[in-house]
PDB file of C-alpha atoms in Angstrom:
ATOM      1  CA  MET X   1       0.255   0.033   0.060  1.00 35.00           C
ATOM      2  CA  SER X   2       1.268   3.723  -1.013  1.00 35.00           C
ATOM      3  CA  MET X   3       2.128   6.104   1.660  1.00 31.00           C
ATOM      4  CA  ARG X   4      -0.893   8.191   0.496  1.00 36.00           C
ATOM      5  CA  PHE X   5      -3.508   6.393   2.271  1.00 34.00           C
ATOM      6  CA  LEU X   6      -6.759   7.805   2.093  1.00 34.00           C
ATOM      7  CA  LEU X   7      -8.254   6.452   5.073  1.00 34.00           C
ATOM      8  CA  LEU X   8     -12.144   7.256   5.514  1.00 36.00           C
ATOM      9  CA  ALA X   9     -12.237   7.755   8.524  1.00 35.00           C
ATOM     10  CA  ALA X  10     -10.113  10.703   8.815  1.00 41.00           C
ATOM     11  CA  VAL X  11      -9.315  13.954   7.108  1.00 42.00           C
ATOM     12  CA  PRO X  12      -7.829  12.964   3.444  1.00 47.00           C
ATOM     13  CA  ILE X  13      -4.944  15.304   1.954  1.00 45.00           C
ATOM     14  CA  MET X  14      -6.439  17.051  -1.157  1.00 44.00           C
ATOM     15  CA  LEU X  15      -3.128  16.864  -2.809  1.00 38.00           C
ATOM     16  CA  LEU X  16      -3.030  13.323  -3.586  1.00 39.00           C
ATOM     17  CA  ALA X  17      -5.256  10.754  -2.455  1.00 35.00           C
ATOM     18  CA  ASP X  18      -4.427   7.125  -2.175  1.00 35.00           C
ATOM     19  CA  ALA X  19      -3.593   4.316  -4.790  1.00 33.00           C
ATOM     20  CA  CYS X  20      -3.234   0.385  -4.866  1.00 35.00           C
ATOM     21  CA  GLY X  21      -0.362  -1.624  -4.007  1.00 35.00           C
ATOM     22  CA  GLY X  22       3.119  -0.470  -3.921  1.00 37.00           C
ATOM     23  CA  GLY X  23       5.382  -1.637  -6.424  1.00 39.00           C
ATOM     24  CA  ASP X  24       8.664  -0.559  -8.323  1.00 41.00           C
ATOM     25  CA  GLY X  25       7.746  -0.822 -12.361  1.00 43.00           C
ATOM     26  CA  ALA X  26       9.748   0.794 -13.669  1.00 46.00           C
ATOM     27  CA  GLU X  27      12.680  -1.272 -12.634  1.00 45.00           C
ATOM     28  CA  ASP X  28      11.493  -4.422 -14.343  1.00 48.00           C
ATOM     29  CA  GLY X  29      13.724  -3.597 -17.549  1.00 46.00           C
ATOM     30  CA  ALA X  30      10.753  -1.863 -19.623  1.00 58.00           C
ATOM     31  CA  VAL X  31      11.744   1.774 -19.528  1.00 67.00           C
ATOM     32  CA  ASN X  32      14.046   2.981 -21.335  1.00 69.00           C
ATOM     33  CA  THR X  33      16.706   5.497 -19.219  1.00 71.00           C
ATOM     34  CA  ALA X  34      18.297   6.859 -22.272  1.00 72.00           C
ATOM     35  CA  ASN X  35      17.937  10.803 -22.557  1.00 85.00           C
ATOM     36  CA  LEU X  36      15.849  10.576 -18.843  1.00 95.00           C
ATOM     37  CA  GLN X  37      16.825  13.604 -16.492  1.00 96.00           C
ATOM     38  CA  VAL X  38      18.995  11.787 -13.294  1.00 96.00           C
ATOM     39  CA  ILE X  39      16.865  12.790 -10.575  1.00 96.00           C
ATOM     40  CA  GLU X  40      18.187  12.004  -6.477  1.00 95.00           C
ATOM     41  CA  ARG X  41      15.529  11.251  -3.542  1.00 95.00           C
ATOM     42  CA  LEU X  42      15.141  13.808  -0.807  1.00 94.00           C
ATOM     43  CA  ASP X  43      17.486  13.736   1.721  1.00 93.00           C
ATOM     44  CA  PHE X  44      15.980  13.954   4.953  1.00 94.00           C
ATOM     45  CA  GLU X  45      18.833  13.266   7.319  1.00 93.00           C
ATOM     46  CA  GLY X  46      19.560  16.207   9.813  1.00 93.00           C
ATOM     47  CA  VAL X  47      16.507  17.823   8.497  1.00 92.00           C
ATOM     48  CA  GLU X  48      13.647  18.845  11.091  1.00 93.00           C
ATOM     49  CA  LEU X  49      10.158  17.994   9.500  1.00 92.00           C
ATOM     50  CA  GLU X  50       6.638  19.931  10.500  1.00 89.00           C
ATOM     51  CA  VAL X  51       3.396  18.336   8.983  1.00 87.00           C
ATOM     52  CA  ALA X  52       3.309  22.410   7.551  1.00 88.00           C
ATOM     53  CA  ASP X  53       6.553  21.375   4.914  1.00 89.00           C
ATOM     54  CA  MET X  54       3.537  19.358   2.905  1.00 86.00           C
ATOM     55  CA  PHE X  55       1.427  22.588   2.084  1.00 84.00           C
ATOM     56  CA  PRO X  56       2.887  23.128  -0.008  1.00 80.00           C
ATOM     57  CA  PRO X  57       6.097  20.915  -0.173  1.00 80.00           C
ATOM     58  CA  VAL X  58       9.471  22.924  -0.435  1.00 77.00           C
ATOM     59  CA  LEU X  59      10.470  22.015  -4.076  1.00 78.00           C
ATOM     60  CA  ASP X  60      14.041  20.663  -5.086  1.00 82.00           C
ATOM     61  CA  SER X  61      14.882  22.909  -8.208  1.00 85.00           C
ATOM     62  CA  SER X  62      15.885  19.475  -9.770  1.00 91.00           C
ATOM     63  CA  TYR X  63      13.072  17.843 -10.703  1.00 96.00           C
ATOM     64  CA  PRO X  64      11.425  19.240 -13.756  1.00 96.00           C
ATOM     65  CA  ASP X  65       7.866  20.284 -13.839  1.00 95.00           C
ATOM     66  CA  VAL X  66       6.493  17.256 -14.769  1.00 97.00           C
ATOM     67  CA  VAL X  67       8.363  13.521 -13.760  1.00 97.00           C
ATOM     68  CA  ALA X  68       5.572  11.666 -15.975  1.00 98.00           C
ATOM     69  CA  THR X  69       2.981  11.236 -17.782  1.00 98.00           C
ATOM     70  CA  VAL X  70       0.247   8.612 -17.163  1.00 98.00           C
ATOM     71  CA  ASN X  71      -2.102   8.324 -20.628  1.00 98.00           C
ATOM     72  CA  GLY X  72      -1.485  11.602 -21.289  1.00 97.00           C
ATOM     73  CA  GLU X  73      -2.117  12.899 -17.298  1.00 98.00           C
ATOM     74  CA  PRO X  74       0.409  14.124 -16.171  1.00 97.00           C
ATOM     75  CA  ILE X  75       2.779  13.869 -12.845  1.00 97.00           C
ATOM     76  CA  MET X  76       4.109  16.840 -11.320  1.00 96.00           C
ATOM     77  CA  ARG X  77       7.116  17.280  -9.327  1.00 95.00           C
ATOM     78  CA  GLU X  78       5.168  19.288  -6.430  1.00 93.00           C
ATOM     79  CA  ALA X  79       3.226  15.752  -5.937  1.00 94.00           C
ATOM     80  CA  LEU X  80       6.780  13.968  -6.061  1.00 95.00           C
ATOM     81  CA  VAL X  81       8.215  15.910  -3.543  1.00 94.00           C
ATOM     82  CA  PHE X  82       4.969  15.812  -1.620  1.00 93.00           C
ATOM     83  CA  VAL X  83       4.806  12.132  -0.924  1.00 94.00           C
ATOM     84  CA  GLN X  84       8.416  11.882  -0.485  1.00 95.00           C
ATOM     85  CA  VAL X  85       8.017  14.523   2.759  1.00 93.00           C
ATOM     86  CA  SER X  86       4.546  13.190   3.713  1.00 92.00           C
ATOM     87  CA  GLY X  87       6.335   9.162   3.899  1.00 93.00           C
ATOM     88  CA  GLU X  88       9.376  10.585   5.664  1.00 94.00           C
ATOM     89  CA  LEU X  89       7.021  12.110   8.407  1.00 92.00           C
ATOM     90  CA  SER X  90       4.367   8.975   8.669  1.00 91.00           C
ATOM     91  CA  ARG X  91       7.659   6.932   8.809  1.00 93.00           C
ATOM     92  CA  ARG X  92       8.901   9.478  11.627  1.00 93.00           C
ATOM     93  CA  ASP X  93       5.960   9.047  13.438  1.00 89.00           C
ATOM     94  CA  LEU X  94       5.663   5.334  13.666  1.00 90.00           C
ATOM     95  CA  ILE X  95       9.161   5.052  14.557  1.00 90.00           C
ATOM     96  CA  GLU X  96       8.262   6.784  17.880  1.00 87.00           C
ATOM     97  CA  ARG X  97       5.392   4.466  18.639  1.00 82.00           C
ATOM     98  CA  ASP X  98       4.520   0.753  19.622  1.00 79.00           C
ATOM     99  CA  GLY X  99       3.296  -1.684  18.062  1.00 74.00           C
ATOM    100  CA  VAL X 100       3.623  -5.092  16.401  1.00 68.00           C
ATOM    101  CA  MET X 101       3.126  -3.350  12.884  1.00 78.00           C
ATOM    102  CA  ARG X 102       5.470  -0.569  13.468  1.00 85.00           C
ATOM    103  CA  ASP X 103       8.257  -2.441  11.982  1.00 85.00           C
ATOM    104  CA  GLN X 104       6.058  -3.737   8.971  1.00 84.00           C
ATOM    105  CA  LEU X 105       4.676  -0.299   8.018  1.00 87.00           C
ATOM    106  CA  VAL X 106       7.937   1.316   8.416  1.00 91.00           C
ATOM    107  CA  ALA X 107       9.537  -1.445   5.923  1.00 90.00           C
ATOM    108  CA  GLN X 108       6.715  -0.781   3.569  1.00 90.00           C
ATOM    109  CA  ILE X 109       7.754   3.023   3.577  1.00 92.00           C
ATOM    110  CA  GLU X 110      11.293   3.126   3.401  1.00 93.00           C
ATOM    111  CA  GLY X 111      10.997  -0.009   0.092  1.00 93.00           C
ATOM    112  CA  SER X 112       8.606   1.789  -1.539  1.00 95.00           C
ATOM    113  CA  ASP X 113       9.261   3.627  -5.127  1.00 97.00           C
ATOM    114  CA  PRO X 114       7.635   7.467  -4.648  1.00 97.00           C
ATOM    115  CA  LEU X 115       7.304   7.528  -8.177  1.00 97.00           C
ATOM    116  CA  GLU X 116       6.175   4.343  -8.948  1.00 97.00           C
ATOM    117  CA  SER X 117       3.610   5.098  -6.583  1.00 96.00           C
ATOM    118  CA  LEU X 118       2.515   7.639  -7.968  1.00 97.00           C
ATOM    119  CA  ILE X 119       1.949   6.238 -11.349  1.00 97.00           C
ATOM    120  CA  GLU X 120      -0.041   3.248  -9.299  1.00 96.00           C
ATOM    121  CA  GLU X 121      -3.065   6.100  -8.029  1.00 96.00           C
ATOM    122  CA  ALA X 122      -3.164   7.801 -11.401  1.00 97.00           C
ATOM    123  CA  LEU X 123      -3.923   3.832 -13.211  1.00 97.00           C
ATOM    124  CA  THR X 124      -6.087   3.264 -10.108  1.00 96.00           C
ATOM    125  CA  HIS X 125      -7.853   6.613 -10.298  1.00 97.00           C
ATOM    126  CA  GLN X 126      -8.377   5.920 -14.111  1.00 98.00           C
ATOM    127  CA  ALA X 127      -9.549   2.511 -13.666  1.00 98.00           C
ATOM    128  CA  ILE X 128     -12.165   3.455 -10.832  1.00 97.00           C
ATOM    129  CA  LEU X 129     -13.524   6.393 -14.003  1.00 97.00           C
ATOM    130  CA  ARG X 130     -13.731   3.507 -16.328  1.00 97.00           C
ATOM    131  CA  LEU X 131     -15.532   1.120 -14.424  1.00 97.00           C
ATOM    132  CA  GLY X 132     -18.004   3.463 -12.718  1.00 97.00           C
ATOM    133  CA  LEU X 133     -16.906   3.380  -9.773  1.00 97.00           C
ATOM    134  CA  LEU X 134     -17.174   6.454  -8.591  1.00 97.00           C
ATOM    135  CA  PRO X 135     -20.599   6.949  -6.033  1.00 97.00           C
ATOM    136  CA  SER X 136     -22.567   9.947  -6.827  1.00 98.00           C
ATOM    137  CA  TYR X 137     -21.296  13.639  -5.426  1.00 98.00           C
ATOM    138  CA  GLU X 138     -24.546  13.195  -3.013  1.00 98.00           C
ATOM    139  CA  GLU X 139     -23.331   9.971  -1.620  1.00 98.00           C
ATOM    140  CA  ALA X 140     -19.969  12.002  -1.202  1.00 97.00           C
ATOM    141  CA  ALA X 141     -21.213  14.434   0.336  1.00 97.00           C
ATOM    142  CA  GLU X 142     -23.356  12.410   2.729  1.00 97.00           C
ATOM    143  CA  PHE X 143     -20.386   9.950   3.789  1.00 96.00           C
ATOM    144  CA  THR X 144     -18.169  13.497   4.172  1.00 95.00           C
ATOM    145  CA  ARG X 145     -21.129  15.264   6.659  1.00 95.00           C
ATOM    146  CA  ASP X 146     -20.552  11.400   8.305  1.00 92.00           C
ATOM    147  CA  GLN X 147     -17.094  11.943   8.884  1.00 90.00           C
ATOM    148  CA  GLU X 148     -17.318  15.424  10.150  1.00 90.00           C
ATOM    149  CA  GLU X 149     -19.976  14.209  13.070  1.00 88.00           C
ATOM    150  CA  LEU X 150     -17.509  11.338  14.030  1.00 84.00           C
ATOM    151  CA  ALA X 151     -14.332  13.892  14.297  1.00 82.00           C
ATOM    152  CA  LYS X 152     -16.401  16.077  16.125  1.00 82.00           C
ATOM    153  CA  HIS X 153     -18.357  13.579  18.603  1.00 73.00           C
ATOM    154  CA  PRO X 154     -18.943  15.548  21.810  1.00 65.00           C
ATOM    155  CA  ARG X 155     -17.783  11.955  23.871  1.00 60.00           C
ATOM    156  CA  GLY X 156     -14.708  11.450  22.381  1.00 53.00           C
ATOM    157  CA  VAL X 157     -15.204   9.082  19.818  1.00 54.00           C
ATOM    158  CA  VAL X 158     -12.222   9.480  17.850  1.00 56.00           C
ATOM    159  CA  GLN X 159      -8.613   9.515  19.364  1.00 63.00           C
ATOM    160  CA  PRO X 160      -7.590  11.992  21.939  1.00 61.00           C
ATOM    161  CA  GLY X 161      -5.606  14.956  19.412  1.00 67.00           C
ATOM    162  CA  SER X 162      -7.357  13.580  16.511  1.00 71.00           C
ATOM    163  CA  GLU X 163      -9.315  17.029  16.233  1.00 77.00           C
ATOM    164  CA  GLU X 164      -6.722  19.799  16.631  1.00 81.00           C
ATOM    165  CA  ARG X 165      -4.710  17.241  13.557  1.00 80.00           C
ATOM    166  CA  SER X 166      -7.769  18.014  11.437  1.00 82.00           C
ATOM    167  CA  ARG X 167      -8.185  21.347  12.325  1.00 87.00           C
ATOM    168  CA  GLU X 168      -5.129  21.674  11.735  1.00 87.00           C
ATOM    169  CA  LEU X 169      -4.671  19.924   8.057  1.00 87.00           C
ATOM    170  CA  PHE X 170      -7.482  22.134   7.603  1.00 89.00           C
ATOM    171  CA  ARG X 171      -6.142  25.380   8.248  1.00 91.00           C
ATOM    172  CA  LEU X 172      -3.003  24.406   6.297  1.00 89.00           C
ATOM    173  CA  GLN X 173      -5.125  23.730   2.801  1.00 87.00           C
ATOM    174  CA  GLY X 174      -7.272  26.883   2.656  1.00 87.00           C
ATOM    175  CA  TYR X 175     -10.498  24.951   4.396  1.00 89.00           C
ATOM    176  CA  SER X 176     -12.937  25.667   6.798  1.00 91.00           C
ATOM    177  CA  TYR X 177     -13.732  23.449   9.767  1.00 92.00           C
ATOM    178  CA  ALA X 178     -17.168  24.186   9.220  1.00 92.00           C
ATOM    179  CA  ASP X 179     -19.904  22.043   7.710  1.00 95.00           C
ATOM    180  CA  TRP X 180     -17.266  19.917   5.625  1.00 95.00           C
ATOM    181  CA  ALA X 181     -20.154  19.172   2.536  1.00 96.00           C
ATOM    182  CA  SER X 182     -20.058  22.532   1.612  1.00 96.00           C
ATOM    183  CA  ASN X 183     -16.074  21.893   0.637  1.00 94.00           C
ATOM    184  CA  VAL X 184     -15.938  20.943  -3.448  1.00 94.00           C
ATOM    185  CA  ARG X 185     -12.354  19.517  -2.709  1.00 92.00           C
ATOM    186  CA  LEU X 186     -13.211  17.549   0.864  1.00 93.00           C
ATOM    187  CA  VAL X 187     -16.210  15.669  -0.457  1.00 95.00           C
ATOM    188  CA  GLU X 188     -14.617  15.227  -3.891  1.00 95.00           C
ATOM    189  CA  GLY X 189     -11.556  13.641  -2.162  1.00 93.00           C
ATOM    190  CA  TYR X 190     -14.406  11.528   0.053  1.00 95.00           C
ATOM    191  CA  ARG X 191     -15.540  10.764  -3.313  1.00 96.00           C
ATOM    192  CA  MET X 192     -12.437   9.316  -4.597  1.00 95.00           C
ATOM    193  CA  GLY X 193     -11.408   7.024  -1.754  1.00 94.00           C
ATOM    194  CA  LEU X 194     -15.016   5.250  -1.568  1.00 96.00           C
ATOM    195  CA  GLY X 195     -13.839   4.932  -5.420  1.00 96.00           C
ATOM    196  CA  ILE X 196     -10.967   3.372  -4.258  1.00 95.00           C
ATOM    197  CA  ASN X 197     -12.388   1.181  -1.366  1.00 93.00           C
ATOM    198  CA  GLU X 198     -14.903  -0.144  -4.444  1.00 95.00           C
ATOM    199  CA  LEU X 199     -12.232  -1.026  -6.477  1.00 96.00           C
ATOM    200  CA  HIS X 200     -10.533  -2.997  -4.053  1.00 94.00           C
ATOM    201  CA  ARG X 201     -13.607  -4.542  -3.197  1.00 93.00           C
ATOM    202  CA  GLN X 202     -14.125  -5.620  -6.969  1.00 94.00           C
ATOM    203  CA  GLU X 203     -10.584  -6.377  -8.244  1.00 95.00           C
ATOM    204  CA  CYS X 204      -8.150  -6.959  -6.041  1.00 93.00           C
ATOM    205  CA  THR X 205      -7.885  -9.992  -3.724  1.00 89.00           C
ATOM    206  CA  SER X 206      -8.288  -9.855  -0.360  1.00 83.00           C
ATOM    207  CA  TYR X 207      -5.435 -11.064   2.548  1.00 73.00           C
ATOM    208  CA  LEU X 208      -6.722 -12.233   5.791  1.00 70.00           C
ATOM    209  CA  PRO X 209      -3.600 -13.146   8.206  1.00 68.00           C
ATOM    210  CA  PRO X 210      -3.117 -16.520   9.693  1.00 69.00           C
ATOM    211  CA  PRO X 211      -3.935 -15.902  13.835  1.00 70.00           C
ATOM    212  CA  ASN X 212      -1.359 -14.580  15.870  1.00 65.00           C
ATOM    213  CA  GLU X 213       0.765 -13.900  12.548  1.00 62.00           C
ATOM    214  CA  ASN X 214       2.136 -10.148  12.757  1.00 61.00           C
ATOM    215  CA  VAL X 215       0.959  -9.407   9.566  1.00 61.00           C
ATOM    216  CA  LEU X 216      -1.364  -6.736   7.991  1.00 62.00           C
ATOM    217  CA  ALA X 217      -4.572  -7.661   6.389  1.00 66.00           C
ATOM    218  CA  GLY X 218      -5.431  -5.704   3.315  1.00 76.00           C
ATOM    219  CA  THR X 219      -5.598  -6.277  -0.475  1.00 83.00           C
ATOM    220  CA  ASP X 220      -3.509  -7.263  -2.477  1.00 89.00           C
ATOM    221  CA  CYS X 221      -4.417  -4.978  -6.056  1.00 93.00           C
ATOM    222  CA  GLY X 222      -0.612  -6.629  -7.547  1.00 93.00           C
ATOM    223  CA  ASP X 223      -2.434  -8.395 -10.828  1.00 95.00           C
ATOM    224  CA  PHE X 224      -4.716  -5.553 -11.495  1.00 96.00           C
ATOM    225  CA  LEU X 225      -2.497  -2.959 -11.553  1.00 97.00           C
ATOM    226  CA  ALA X 226      -0.341  -5.161 -13.534  1.00 97.00           C
ATOM    227  CA  ALA X 227      -2.659  -5.529 -16.339  1.00 97.00           C
ATOM    228  CA  GLU X 228      -3.289  -2.006 -16.263  1.00 98.00           C
ATOM    229  CA  ARG X 229       0.125  -1.315 -16.588  1.00 97.00           C
ATOM    230  CA  GLU X 230       0.149  -3.702 -19.720  1.00 97.00           C
ATOM    231  CA  ASN X 231      -2.407  -1.343 -21.579  1.00 96.00           C
ATOM    232  CA  ALA X 232      -0.929   1.885 -20.253  1.00 98.00           C
ATOM    233  CA  ASP X 233       0.640   4.601 -21.733  1.00 98.00           C
ATOM    234  CA  ILE X 234       3.242   5.677 -19.048  1.00 98.00           C
ATOM    235  CA  GLU X 235       6.173   8.063 -20.658  1.00 97.00           C
ATOM    236  CA  TYR X 236       8.720   8.487 -17.918  1.00 97.00           C
ATOM    237  CA  PHE X 237      11.167  11.800 -18.002  1.00 97.00           C
ATOM    238  CA  VAL X 238      12.926  11.254 -14.736  1.00 97.00           C
ATOM    239  CA  VAL X 239      14.994   8.258 -13.470  1.00 97.00           C
ATOM    240  CA  TRP X 240      16.277   7.139 -10.292  1.00 96.00           C
ATOM    241  CA  ALA X 241      20.053   7.905  -9.850  1.00 94.00           C
ATOM    242  CA  LYS X 242      21.648   4.764  -8.540  1.00 87.00           C
TER     243      LYS X 242
END
């Protein structure tokens, strides 16, 4: 699963939405790396980060404006920086916590390819639209109202401090914390999240770990995304430095 998990019980970050699966499709030998701009991953060693650093992300001037296209849809350098910053913030947050899944989640983040995650995200969104899996705007607006009610529940249904974090995310993105369903971008984010859930249900394989095994349950969209890649026109403009 990529870093930009669109957790439907949480406030989504609208710059990016979640994608099925992880992967590293650029390393299977199918991409011609000749004439591609060589770029470095962001180096976070010794760098202090906070959530505000994602809105907008500080751009690495070495990245071109467009780093790849998926069926003509551009993937912008802002997104490539964003996913690296958000991934590092999540990794650091996990390291500070206890839990049987912590090491597995950290390994997933550290082993992911930010560019390939964005390509799979674009493939996922395009598939949702093509397959007609996006719910109506009205359904998504109702879901958004439900999420607002949960986030502001007076009896503490949500985790302590989560409302404060939600308020801060809203502020950083220029949103009002009142009447979530009146925010078109917020509703559209939840709408895509619902579409992703439906795609997982219809097209991906569910995995339930054996009892007492510390492995995350979830869905495996690898075969689906491989088929989407096979039929997609993906053009790279960058390649990671070795």
